[in-house]
Each structure stands twice: as C-alpha cells, then as structure tokens.
PDB file of C-alpha atoms in Angstrom:
ATOM      1  CA  MET T  72     154.085 130.182  90.131  1.00 47.00           C
ATOM      2  CA  LYS T  73     154.258 133.844  89.573  1.00 49.00           C
ATOM      3  CA  ALA T  74     151.891 133.297  86.706  1.00 54.00           C
ATOM      4  CA  THR T  75     149.335 131.693  88.987  1.00 53.00           C
ATOM      5  CA  PHE T  76     149.799 134.422  91.546  1.00 54.00           C
ATOM      6  CA  THR T  77     149.619 137.087  88.868  1.00 57.00           C
ATOM      7  CA  PHE T  78     146.533 135.505  87.335  1.00 55.00           C
ATOM      8  CA  LEU T  79     144.679 135.345  90.647  1.00 60.00           C
ATOM      9  CA  PHE T  80     145.539 138.866  91.644  1.00 57.00           C
ATOM     10  CA  THR T  81     144.981 140.298  88.195  1.00 57.00           C
ATOM     11  CA  LEU T  82     141.593 138.626  88.169  1.00 57.00           C
ATOM     12  CA  PHE T  83     140.861 140.044  91.593  1.00 57.00           C
ATOM     13  CA  LEU T  84     142.142 143.443  90.517  1.00 57.00           C
ATOM     14  CA  ALA T  85     140.007 143.405  87.364  1.00 56.00           C
ATOM     15  CA  PHE T  86     136.884 142.830  89.438  1.00 55.00           C
ATOM     16  CA  HIS T  87     137.982 145.424  91.954  1.00 52.00           C
ATOM     17  CA  LEU T  88     138.722 148.142  89.417  1.00 50.00           C
ATOM     18  CA  SER T  89     135.591 147.503  87.384  1.00 52.00           C
ATOM     19  CA  GLY T  90     133.429 147.879  90.463  1.00 54.00           C
ATOM     20  CA  GLN T  91     132.139 144.319  90.216  1.00 54.00           C
ATOM     21  CA  THR T  92     131.720 142.105  93.243  1.00 56.00           C
ATOM     22  CA  ILE T  93     134.701 139.859  93.885  1.00 59.00           C
ATOM     23  CA  PRO T  94     133.780 136.173  93.633  1.00 65.00           C
ATOM     24  CA  GLU T  95     133.778 134.610  97.094  1.00 68.00           C
ATOM     25  CA  LYS T  96     136.341 132.066  95.928  1.00 65.00           C
ATOM     26  CA  TYR T  97     138.936 134.875  95.642  1.00 67.00           C
ATOM     27  CA  ASP T  98     137.785 137.372  98.257  1.00 80.00           C
ATOM     28  CA  THR T  99     140.527 136.999 100.891  1.00 92.00           C
ATOM     29  CA  PRO T 100     144.328 136.812 100.761  1.00 93.00           C
ATOM     30  CA  GLU T 101     144.128 133.416 102.445  1.00 95.00           C
ATOM     31  CA  LYS T 102     141.836 131.998  99.768  1.00 92.00           C
ATOM     32  CA  ARG T 103     143.916 133.459  96.943  1.00 89.00           C
ATOM     33  CA  SER T 104     147.197 132.163  98.356  1.00 91.00           C
ATOM     34  CA  LYS T 105     145.716 128.688  98.897  1.00 92.00           C
ATOM     35  CA  ILE T 106     144.523 128.522  95.288  1.00 87.00           C
ATOM     36  CA  ALA T 107     147.901 129.746  94.029  1.00 85.00           C
ATOM     37  CA  THR T 108     149.743 127.139  96.087  1.00 91.00           C
ATOM     38  CA  GLU T 109     147.456 124.329  94.912  1.00 90.00           C
ATOM     39  CA  GLN T 110     147.970 125.303  91.285  1.00 84.00           C
ATOM     40  CA  MET T 111     151.729 125.509  91.768  1.00 89.00           C
ATOM     41  CA  ILE T 112     151.813 122.058  93.381  1.00 94.00           C
ATOM     42  CA  GLU T 113     150.312 120.619  90.223  1.00 93.00           C
ATOM     43  CA  ALA T 114     151.902 122.755  87.495  1.00 92.00           C
ATOM     44  CA  LEU T 115     155.539 122.959  88.587  1.00 95.00           C
ATOM     45  CA  PRO T 116     155.270 120.398  90.362  1.00 96.00           C
ATOM     46  CA  LEU T 117     156.241 121.036  93.981  1.00 96.00           C
ATOM     47  CA  SER T 118     157.504 118.360  96.346  1.00 96.00           C
ATOM     48  CA  GLN T 119     155.954 117.883  99.778  1.00 97.00           C
ATOM     49  CA  GLY T 120     159.042 119.488 101.305  1.00 97.00           C
ATOM     50  CA  GLU T 121     158.679 122.626  99.175  1.00 97.00           C
ATOM     51  CA  ILE T 122     155.005 123.238  99.876  1.00 98.00           C
ATOM     52  CA  PRO T 123     155.236 124.879 103.337  1.00 98.00           C
ATOM     53  CA  ALA T 124     157.777 127.514 102.247  1.00 98.00           C
ATOM     54  CA  ILE T 125     155.950 128.260  98.984  1.00 95.00           C
ATOM     55  CA  SER T 126     152.651 128.493 100.843  1.00 96.00           C
ATOM     56  CA  ARG T 127     154.108 130.989 103.332  1.00 98.00           C
ATOM     57  CA  ILE T 128     155.501 133.154 100.546  1.00 96.00           C
ATOM     58  CA  ASN T 129     152.194 133.072  98.654  1.00 93.00           C
ATOM     59  CA  LEU T 130     150.303 134.148 101.767  1.00 96.00           C
ATOM     60  CA  LYS T 131     152.833 136.868 102.577  1.00 98.00           C
ATOM     61  CA  TYR T 132     152.464 138.437  99.139  1.00 95.00           C
ATOM     62  CA  ALA T 133     148.695 137.959  98.980  1.00 93.00           C
ATOM     63  CA  ARG T 134     148.478 140.009 102.163  1.00 96.00           C
ATOM     64  CA  ILE T 135     150.844 142.644 100.756  1.00 96.00           C
ATOM     65  CA  VAL T 136     148.672 142.944  97.632  1.00 91.00           C
ATOM     66  CA  GLN T 137     145.577 143.277  99.788  1.00 92.00           C
ATOM     67  CA  LYS T 138     147.164 146.009 101.892  1.00 95.00           C
ATOM     68  CA  GLN T 139     148.992 147.952  99.176  1.00 94.00           C
ATOM     69  CA  VAL T 140     146.777 147.512  96.111  1.00 87.00           C
ATOM     70  CA  ILE T 141     143.260 146.371  96.929  1.00 84.00           C
ATOM     71  CA  ASP T 142     142.419 148.088 100.212  1.00 88.00           C
ATOM     72  CA  PRO T 143     143.638 151.538  99.076  1.00 89.00           C
ATOM     73  CA  GLU T 144     141.589 151.168  95.862  1.00 82.00           C
ATOM     74  CA  LEU T 145     144.418 152.265  93.588  1.00 83.00           C
ATOM     75  CA  ASN T 146     143.573 153.370  90.079  1.00 83.00           C
ATOM     76  CA  TRP T 147     144.349 150.903  87.289  1.00 80.00           C
ATOM     77  CA  TRP T 148     147.675 152.480  86.326  1.00 84.00           C
ATOM     78  CA  SER T 149     148.998 152.691  89.880  1.00 88.00           C
ATOM     79  CA  ALA T 150     147.767 149.181  90.645  1.00 84.00           C
ATOM     80  CA  PHE T 151     149.513 147.789  87.567  1.00 82.00           C
ATOM     81  CA  PHE T 152     152.897 149.179  88.576  1.00 90.00           C
ATOM     82  CA  LYS T 153     152.473 148.260  92.224  1.00 92.00           C
ATOM     83  CA  MET T 154     151.555 144.679  91.251  1.00 87.00           C
ATOM     84  CA  LYS T 155     154.589 144.500  88.985  1.00 87.00           C
ATOM     85  CA  GLU T 156     156.821 145.604  91.861  1.00 94.00           C
ATOM     86  CA  ILE T 157     155.230 143.169  94.322  1.00 93.00           C
ATOM     87  CA  ASN T 158     155.465 140.272  91.862  1.00 87.00           C
ATOM     88  CA  SER T 159     159.164 140.988  91.292  1.00 91.00           C
ATOM     89  CA  GLN T 160     159.778 140.859  95.030  1.00 96.00           C
ATOM     90  CA  ARG T 161     157.812 137.628  95.341  1.00 92.00           C
ATOM     91  CA  GLU T 162     159.664 136.040  92.453  1.00 90.00           C
ATOM     92  CA  ALA T 163     163.002 136.986  94.057  1.00 95.00           C
ATOM     93  CA  GLU T 164     161.940 134.982  97.128  1.00 96.00           C
ATOM     94  CA  LEU T 165     160.475 132.043  95.224  1.00 94.00           C
ATOM     95  CA  PHE T 166     163.051 131.357  92.525  1.00 94.00           C
ATOM     96  CA  PRO T 167     165.889 130.363  94.858  1.00 97.00           C
ATOM     97  CA  LEU T 168     163.596 127.604  96.174  1.00 97.00           C
ATOM     98  CA  LEU T 169     162.925 126.141  92.721  1.00 96.00           C
ATOM     99  CA  ASN T 170     164.953 123.988  90.377  1.00 97.00           C
ATOM    100  CA  ASP T 171     165.478 124.669  86.670  1.00 97.00           C
ATOM    101  CA  THR T 172     162.601 122.420  85.586  1.00 97.00           C
ATOM    102  CA  GLN T 173     160.195 124.156  87.944  1.00 97.00           C
ATOM    103  CA  ILE T 174     161.294 127.557  86.653  1.00 92.00           C
ATOM    104  CA  ARG T 175     160.762 126.394  83.044  1.00 94.00           C
ATOM    105  CA  ASN T 176     157.297 125.118  83.975  1.00 93.00           C
ATOM    106  CA  PHE T 177     156.622 128.418  85.667  1.00 82.00           C
ATOM    107  CA  ASN T 178     157.556 130.314  82.513  1.00 81.00           C
ATOM    108  CA  LYS T 179     155.216 128.135  80.439  1.00 86.00           C
ATOM    109  CA  LEU T 180     152.411 128.747  82.908  1.00 79.00           C
ATOM    110  CA  LYS T 181     153.176 132.457  82.902  1.00 75.00           C
ATOM    111  CA  ALA T 182     152.903 132.654  79.086  1.00 80.00           C
ATOM    112  CA  LYS T 183     149.633 130.718  79.107  1.00 80.00           C
ATOM    113  CA  THR T 184     148.225 132.893  81.868  1.00 73.00           C
ATOM    114  CA  ARG T 185     149.097 136.095  80.007  1.00 72.00           C
ATOM    115  CA  LYS T 186     147.160 134.882  76.970  1.00 77.00           C
ATOM    116  CA  GLU T 187     144.165 133.995  79.133  1.00 72.00           C
ATOM    117  CA  MET T 188     144.266 137.370  80.875  1.00 64.00           C
ATOM    118  CA  MET T 189     144.447 139.256  77.587  1.00 66.00           C
ATOM    119  CA  GLY T 190     141.310 137.429  76.510  1.00 69.00           C
ATOM    120  CA  MET T 191     139.523 138.542  79.678  1.00 60.00           C
ATOM    121  CA  LEU T 192     140.319 142.246  79.265  1.00 56.00           C
TER     122      LEU T 192
END
C-alpha cells in the first residue's frame, strides 16, 4: 500500500523536480489515489468492505501531498523529508485496517517498488 502510494508520488515528484511534464495519468490527486487503490486491491488484496476506507485515506493523503509538496514546489531535499513524514502519517492510518497477511504483502510490494524507483533515478 504505502509502497504503491510512495511509488506514485515519488514518480510524480521526480517529474516535478526535474521540470518535466507530469504524465496526464498521474496529474491530479484523484487520479493518483485511484491508481494506488486499484493496485492495493490487487496486491494486498483488499476485500470489498475495505476498499471505501482505503480509498478515502489514499485520496486524503494524495491531496496533502499535492498541497504540501507539489504545489509549493519544494526542493528535492525538503520534498523527500516531507514525503517521508506524510507517508508515516498515512501508514499509521492504514495499518490498523489491515491484517497481518496484507501488511506482509505490503512490505513485499514496498521492497519491489524501492528497487524499481532506484532504477529510475
């Protein structure tokens, strides 16, 4: 979960900080949160009953990232630490909603995502 969220926002942040145009697929908090939720449904997996709450949390934090990181055009260093803080807050809201298997799947996804991101930088 966090990995998906982190991947999407790190990708967005990489485009933002490099001055490149953000792909339309990722250009709004709503689009980013929808993609994150869809990926979490498949990877964790999420039950139908879990989806609405997870979706709301994803949207909440996508909007926070937009407001606190992207819109102010933070430098890379500041953006990194702000994203880390925001992701910790998001994880604190998400983890109580997940079972142990989902958290393990999240950690696997997180490790995979980190490797992919390192390859992009």
